[in-house]
Coordinates of N, CA and C in Angstrom, one line a residue:
M292 N 19.5 -8.8 268.6 CA 19.4 -9.4 269.8 C 20.2 -8.6 270.9
T293 N 19.6 -8.3 272.0 CA 20.3 -7.6 273.0 C 21.0 -8.6 273.9
N294 N 22.1 -8.1 274.5 CA 22.9 -8.9 275.3 C 22.2 -9.3 276.7
Q295 N 21.1 -8.6 277.0 CA 20.4 -8.9 278.2 C 19.6 -10.2 278.2
T296 N 19.2 -10.6 277.0 CA 18.4 -11.8 276.9 C 19.3 -13.0 276.7
K297 N 20.6 -12.8 276.4 CA 21.5 -13.9 276.1 C 22.6 -14.0 277.2
K298 N 22.6 -15.0 278.0 CA 23.6 -15.2 279.1 C 24.6 -16.3 278.7
V299 N 25.8 -16.0 278.3 CA 26.8 -17.0 277.9 C 27.2 -17.8 279.2
I300 N 27.1 -19.1 279.1 CA 27.5 -20.0 280.3 C 29.0 -20.4 280.1
T301 N 29.3 -21.0 278.9 CA 30.6 -21.4 278.7 C 31.0 -21.3 277.2
T302 N 32.3 -21.2 276.9 CA 32.8 -21.1 275.6 C 33.9 -22.2 275.4
N303 N 33.9 -22.8 274.2 CA 34.9 -23.8 273.9 C 36.1 -23.2 273.3
K304 N 37.0 -22.7 274.1 CA 38.2 -22.0 273.6 C 39.1 -22.9 272.8
K305 N 39.1 -24.2 273.2 CA 40.0 -25.2 272.4 C 39.5 -25.3 271.0
A306 N 38.2 -25.2 270.7 CA 37.7 -25.3 269.4 C 38.2 -24.1 268.5
F307 N 38.3 -22.9 269.0 CA 38.8 -21.8 268.3 C 40.3 -21.9 268.0
H308 N 41.0 -22.7 268.9 CA 42.5 -22.9 268.7 C 42.7 -24.0 267.7
D309 N 41.9 -25.0 267.7 CA 42.2 -26.2 266.9 C 41.5 -26.2 265.5
F310 N 40.5 -25.3 265.4 CA 39.7 -25.4 264.1 C 39.5 -24.0 263.5
I311 N 39.2 -23.9 262.2 CA 38.8 -22.7 261.6 C 37.3 -22.8 261.4
V312 N 36.6 -21.9 262.0 CA 35.1 -21.9 262.0 C 34.6 -21.2 260.7
T313 N 33.8 -21.9 259.9 CA 33.3 -21.3 258.7 C 31.9 -20.9 258.8
E314 N 31.1 -21.7 259.4 CA 29.6 -21.3 259.6 C 29.2 -21.6 261.0
K315 N 28.2 -20.9 261.5 CA 27.7 -21.1 262.9 C 26.2 -21.3 262.8
Y316 N 25.7 -22.2 263.7 CA 24.3 -22.5 263.8 C 23.9 -22.5 265.3
T317 N 22.7 -22.0 265.6 CA 22.2 -22.1 267.0 C 21.2 -23.2 267.1
A318 N 21.5 -24.1 268.0 CA 20.6 -25.3 268.2 C 20.1 -25.3 269.6
G319 N 18.9 -25.8 269.8 CA 18.4 -26.1 271.1 C 19.0 -27.4 271.6
I320 N 18.9 -27.7 272.8 CA 19.5 -28.9 273.4 C 18.4 -29.6 274.3
V321 N 18.3 -30.9 274.2 CA 17.3 -31.6 275.0 C 18.0 -32.0 276.3
L322 N 17.4 -31.5 277.4 CA 18.1 -31.7 278.8 C 17.1 -32.2 279.8
F323 N 17.6 -32.9 280.8 CA 16.8 -33.2 282.0 C 16.7 -32.0 282.9
G324 N 15.8 -32.1 283.9 CA 15.7 -31.0 284.9 C 17.0 -30.7 285.7
T325 N 17.7 -31.8 286.1 CA 18.9 -31.6 286.9 C 20.0 -31.1 286.0
E326 N 20.0 -31.4 284.7 CA 21.0 -30.9 283.8 C 21.0 -29.4 283.7
I327 N 19.8 -28.8 283.5 CA 19.6 -27.4 283.3 C 20.0 -26.7 284.6
K328 N 19.7 -27.2 285.7 CA 20.1 -26.6 287.0 C 21.6 -26.6 287.1
S329 N 22.2 -27.7 286.7 CA 23.7 -27.7 286.8 C 24.3 -26.7 285.8
I330 N 23.7 -26.6 284.6 CA 24.2 -25.7 283.6 C 24.1 -24.3 284.1
R331 N 23.0 -23.9 284.7 CA 22.9 -22.5 285.2 C 23.9 -22.2 286.3
K332 N 24.4 -23.2 287.0 CA 25.5 -23.0 288.0 C 26.9 -23.1 287.3
G333 N 26.9 -23.3 286.0 CA 28.2 -23.3 285.3 C 28.9 -24.7 285.3
G334 N 28.2 -25.8 285.6 CA 28.8 -27.1 285.7 C 28.8 -27.8 284.3
I335 N 29.4 -27.2 283.3 CA 29.4 -27.8 282.0 C 30.8 -27.6 281.4
N336 N 31.2 -28.7 280.6 CA 32.5 -28.6 279.9 C 32.3 -29.1 278.5
L337 N 32.6 -28.2 277.5 CA 32.5 -28.5 276.1 C 33.8 -28.9 275.4
K338 N 34.9 -29.0 276.2 CA 36.3 -29.1 275.7 C 36.5 -30.2 274.6
D339 N 36.1 -31.4 274.9 CA 36.3 -32.5 273.9 C 35.1 -33.0 273.2
S340 N 34.0 -32.2 273.2 CA 32.8 -32.6 272.7 C 32.7 -32.3 271.2
F341 N 31.8 -33.1 270.5 CA 31.6 -33.0 269.1 C 30.1 -33.4 268.8
A342 N 29.7 -33.0 267.6 CA 28.3 -33.3 267.2 C 28.4 -34.3 266.0
K343 N 27.4 -35.2 265.9 CA 27.3 -36.2 264.9 C 25.9 -36.3 264.4
I344 N 25.7 -36.5 263.1 CA 24.4 -36.7 262.5 C 24.1 -38.1 262.3
E345 N 23.0 -38.6 262.9 CA 22.6 -40.0 262.7 C 21.1 -40.0 262.5
D346 N 20.6 -40.7 261.4 CA 19.2 -40.8 261.0 C 18.5 -39.5 261.0
M347 N 19.2 -38.5 260.3 CA 18.6 -37.2 260.2 C 18.3 -36.4 261.5
E348 N 19.0 -36.8 262.5 CA 19.0 -36.1 263.8 C 20.5 -35.8 264.2
I349 N 20.7 -34.8 264.9 CA 22.0 -34.4 265.3 C 22.2 -34.6 266.8
F350 N 23.3 -35.2 267.3 CA 23.5 -35.5 268.7 C 24.8 -35.0 269.1
L351 N 24.9 -34.6 270.4 CA 26.1 -34.1 271.0 C 26.8 -35.2 271.9
Y352 N 28.1 -35.4 271.6 CA 28.8 -36.4 272.3 C 29.9 -35.8 273.2
N353 N 30.3 -36.5 274.2 CA 31.4 -36.1 275.1 C 31.2 -34.8 275.8
C354 N 30.0 -34.3 275.9 CA 29.8 -33.0 276.7 C 29.5 -33.4 278.1
H355 N 30.4 -32.9 279.0 CA 30.3 -33.3 280.4 C 29.5 -32.2 281.2
I356 N 28.3 -32.6 281.7 CA 27.5 -31.8 282.6 C 27.5 -32.4 284.0
S357 N 28.1 -31.7 284.9 CA 28.3 -32.2 286.3 C 26.9 -32.5 286.9
P358 N 26.9 -33.6 287.7 CA 25.7 -33.9 288.4 C 25.3 -32.8 289.4
F359 N 24.0 -32.5 289.5 CA 23.5 -31.5 290.4 C 23.5 -31.9 291.8
E360 N 24.1 -31.0 292.7 CA 24.3 -31.4 294.1 C 23.0 -31.7 294.8
G361 N 22.0 -30.9 294.4 CA 20.7 -31.0 295.1 C 19.8 -32.1 294.5
G362 N 20.3 -32.9 293.5 CA 19.6 -33.9 292.8 C 19.5 -35.2 293.7
N363 N 18.6 -36.1 293.4 CA 18.4 -37.3 294.2 C 19.1 -38.5 293.4
R364 N 18.7 -39.7 293.7 CA 19.4 -40.8 293.1 C 19.0 -40.9 291.6
N365 N 18.0 -40.2 291.1 CA 17.7 -40.2 289.7 C 18.4 -39.1 288.9
N366 N 19.6 -38.7 289.4 CA 20.4 -37.7 288.8 C 20.8 -38.2 287.4
H367 N 21.2 -37.3 286.5 CA 21.5 -37.7 285.1 C 23.0 -38.2 285.0
D368 N 23.2 -38.9 283.9 CA 24.6 -39.4 283.6 C 25.4 -38.2 283.0
P369 N 26.5 -37.9 283.6 CA 27.3 -36.7 283.2 C 27.7 -36.7 281.7
K370 N 28.0 -37.8 281.1 CA 28.5 -37.9 279.7 C 27.5 -38.5 278.7
R371 N 26.2 -38.4 279.1 CA 25.2 -39.0 278.2 C 25.1 -38.3 276.8
V372 N 24.7 -39.0 275.8 CA 24.5 -38.4 274.5 C 23.2 -37.5 274.5
R373 N 23.3 -36.3 274.0 CA 22.2 -35.4 274.1 C 21.8 -35.0 272.7
K374 N 20.5 -34.9 272.5 CA 19.9 -34.6 271.1 C 19.9 -33.0 271.0
L375 N 20.3 -32.6 269.8 CA 20.3 -31.2 269.5 C 19.1 -30.9 268.5
L376 N 18.5 -29.7 268.7 CA 17.3 -29.4 267.9 C 17.6 -28.4 266.8
L377 N 17.6 -28.8 265.6 CA 17.8 -28.0 264.4 C 16.7 -28.3 263.4
N378 N 16.5 -27.3 262.5 CA 15.6 -27.6 261.4 C 16.1 -28.6 260.5
K379 N 15.2 -29.3 259.8 CA 15.7 -30.4 258.8 C 16.5 -29.8 257.7
K380 N 16.2 -28.6 257.3 CA 16.9 -27.9 256.2 C 18.3 -27.6 256.7
E381 N 18.5 -27.2 257.9 CA 19.8 -26.9 258.5 C 20.7 -28.2 258.6
I382 N 20.0 -29.3 259.0 CA 20.7 -30.6 259.2 C 21.2 -31.1 257.8
L383 N 20.3 -30.9 256.8 CA 20.7 -31.3 255.4 C 21.9 -30.5 254.9
K384 N 21.9 -29.2 255.2 CA 23.0 -28.4 254.8 C 24.3 -28.8 255.4
I385 N 24.2 -29.0 256.7 CA 25.4 -29.5 257.5 C 25.9 -30.8 257.0
L386 N 25.0 -31.7 256.8 CA 25.3 -33.1 256.3 C 26.0 -33.0 254.9
G387 N 25.5 -32.2 254.0 CA 26.1 -32.0 252.7 C 27.6 -31.5 252.8
K388 N 27.8 -30.5 253.7 CA 29.1 -30.0 253.9 C 30.1 -31.0 254.5
I389 N 29.6 -31.8 255.5 CA 30.4 -32.8 256.1 C 30.9 -33.9 255.1
K390 N 29.9 -34.3 254.2 CA 30.2 -35.4 253.2 C 31.1 -34.8 252.1
Q391 N 30.8 -33.6 251.7 CA 31.5 -33.1 250.5 C 32.8 -32.5 250.8
D392 N 32.9 -31.7 251.9 CA 34.2 -30.9 252.1 C 34.9 -31.4 253.4
S393 N 34.5 -32.5 254.0 CA 35.1 -33.0 255.2 C 35.2 -32.0 256.4
F394 N 34.1 -31.4 256.7 CA 34.0 -30.5 257.8 C 33.7 -31.3 259.1
T395 N 33.9 -30.7 260.2 CA 33.5 -31.3 261.5 C 32.6 -30.4 262.2
V396 N 31.6 -30.9 263.0 CA 30.7 -30.1 263.7 C 31.1 -30.1 265.2
V397 N 31.5 -28.9 265.6 CA 32.0 -28.7 267.0 C 31.2 -27.7 267.8
P398 N 30.8 -27.9 269.0 CA 30.1 -26.9 269.8 C 31.1 -25.8 270.2
L399 N 30.6 -24.6 270.0 CA 31.4 -23.4 270.3 C 31.1 -22.7 271.6
E400 N 29.8 -22.6 271.9 CA 29.4 -21.8 273.1 C 28.0 -22.3 273.5
L401 N 27.8 -22.3 274.8 CA 26.5 -22.6 275.4 C 26.0 -21.4 276.1
F402 N 24.7 -21.0 275.8 CA 24.2 -19.9 276.5 C 22.7 -20.1 276.8
I403 N 22.1 -19.3 277.7 CA 20.7 -19.4 278.0 C 20.0 -18.2 277.5
E404 N 19.0 -18.4 276.7 CA 18.3 -17.3 276.0 C 16.8 -17.5 276.4
R405 N 16.2 -16.5 277.0 CA 14.8 -16.6 277.4 C 14.4 -17.8 278.2
G406 N 15.3 -18.3 279.0 CA 15.1 -19.5 279.9 C 15.5 -20.8 279.2
F407 N 15.8 -20.8 278.0 CA 16.2 -22.1 277.3 C 17.7 -22.2 277.0
A408 N 18.2 -23.3 277.2 CA 19.7 -23.5 276.9 C 19.8 -23.7 275.4
K409 N 20.7 -23.0 274.8 CA 21.0 -23.0 273.4 C 22.5 -23.3 273.2
L410 N 22.8 -24.0 272.2 CA 24.2 -24.4 271.9 C 24.5 -23.8 270.5
E411 N 25.6 -23.1 270.4 CA 26.1 -22.6 269.1 C 27.1 -23.6 268.6
I412 N 26.8 -24.2 267.5 CA 27.7 -25.2 266.9 C 28.3 -24.6 265.6
G413 N 29.5 -25.0 265.3 CA 30.2 -24.5 264.2 C 30.6 -25.5 263.2
L414 N 30.5 -25.2 261.9 CA 31.1 -26.1 260.9 C 32.5 -25.7 260.7
C415 N 33.4 -26.6 261.1 CA 34.8 -26.3 261.2 C 35.7 -27.2 260.4
K416 N 36.9 -26.7 260.1 CA 38.0 -27.5 259.4 C 39.2 -27.4 260.4
G417 N 39.9 -28.5 260.5 CA 41.0 -28.5 261.4 C 42.2 -27.6 260.9
K418 N 42.8 -27.0 261.9 CA 44.0 -26.2 261.6 C 45.2 -27.1 261.6
K419 N 46.2 -26.7 260.7 CA 47.5 -27.4 260.7 C 48.3 -26.8 261.8
L420 N 49.5 -27.4 262.1 CA 50.3 -26.9 263.1 C 50.9 -25.5 262.8
H421 N 51.2 -25.3 261.6 CA 51.7 -23.9 261.3 C 50.7 -22.8 261.4
D422 N 49.4 -23.2 261.1 CA 48.3 -22.2 261.3 C 48.1 -21.9 262.8
K423 N 48.3 -22.9 263.7 CA 48.2 -22.6 265.1 C 49.3 -21.7 265.6
R424 N 50.5 -22.0 265.1 CA 51.6 -21.1 265.5 C 51.4 -19.7 265.0
E425 N 50.9 -19.6 263.8 CA 50.7 -18.2 263.2 C 49.7 -17.5 264.0
A426 N 48.6 -18.2 264.4 CA 47.6 -17.5 265.2 C 48.1 -17.1 266.6
L427 N 49.0 -17.9 267.2 CA 49.6 -17.5 268.5 C 50.5 -16.3 268.3
K428 N 51.2 -16.2 267.2 CA 52.1 -15.0 266.9 C 51.3 -13.8 266.8
K429 N 50.2 -13.8 266.0 CA 49.3 -12.7 265.9 C 48.7 -12.2 267.2
K430 N 48.3 -13.2 268.0 CA 47.8 -12.8 269.3 C 48.8 -12.2 270.2
D431 N 50.1 -12.6 270.2 CA 51.1 -12.0 270.9 C 51.4 -10.6 270.5
I432 N 51.4 -10.4 269.2 CA 51.6 -9.0 268.6 C 50.5 -8.1 269.0
Q433 N 49.3 -8.6 269.0 CA 48.2 -7.7 269.4 C 48.2 -7.4 270.9
R434 N 48.7 -8.3 271.7 CA 48.8 -8.1 273.1 C 49.9 -7.0 273.4
E435 N 51.0 -7.1 272.6 CA 52.1 -6.1 272.8 C 51.6 -4.7 272.4
V436 N 50.9 -4.6 271.2 CA 50.4 -3.3 270.8 C 49.4 -2.7 271.8
A437 N 48.6 -3.6 272.3 CA 47.6 -3.1 273.3 C 48.3 -2.6 274.6
R438 N 49.4 -3.2 274.9 CA 50.1 -2.9 276.2 C 50.7 -1.5 276.1
F439 N 51.2 -1.2 274.9 CA 51.9 0.1 274.7 C 51.0 1.3 274.4
K440 N 49.7 1.0 274.2 CA 48.8 2.1 273.9 C 48.4 2.9 275.2

């Protein structure tokens, strides 16, 4: 896939800080017209959002998409629950991992590919406090090494 067809809109940096990502899936997302217009302008926040499987369908919760300024009184609710589009086989695989190994499904990145909004979700395990500190130390060391090159 070339980078020209994929335009990253937002990345959930908090997810990479708080979780260890083991697997990634790309899902479509069901949106209203004013939501996609707002997303194209960058009016989306994935910070505290998560995905949940209900009745063999996967839904996105707590994802804030700002109301579109050019919208009318029928504008969307910013925090509404949105359906994600995945194959049944992928949903079953995710569901098995959640029940067996206590994983969490967290949105990692939202991008537009060939005109459609796609959400990259990750199967994640929570990091412990010492893991977070260790990751920060590694990042500081890499920053120092890059500065002296």
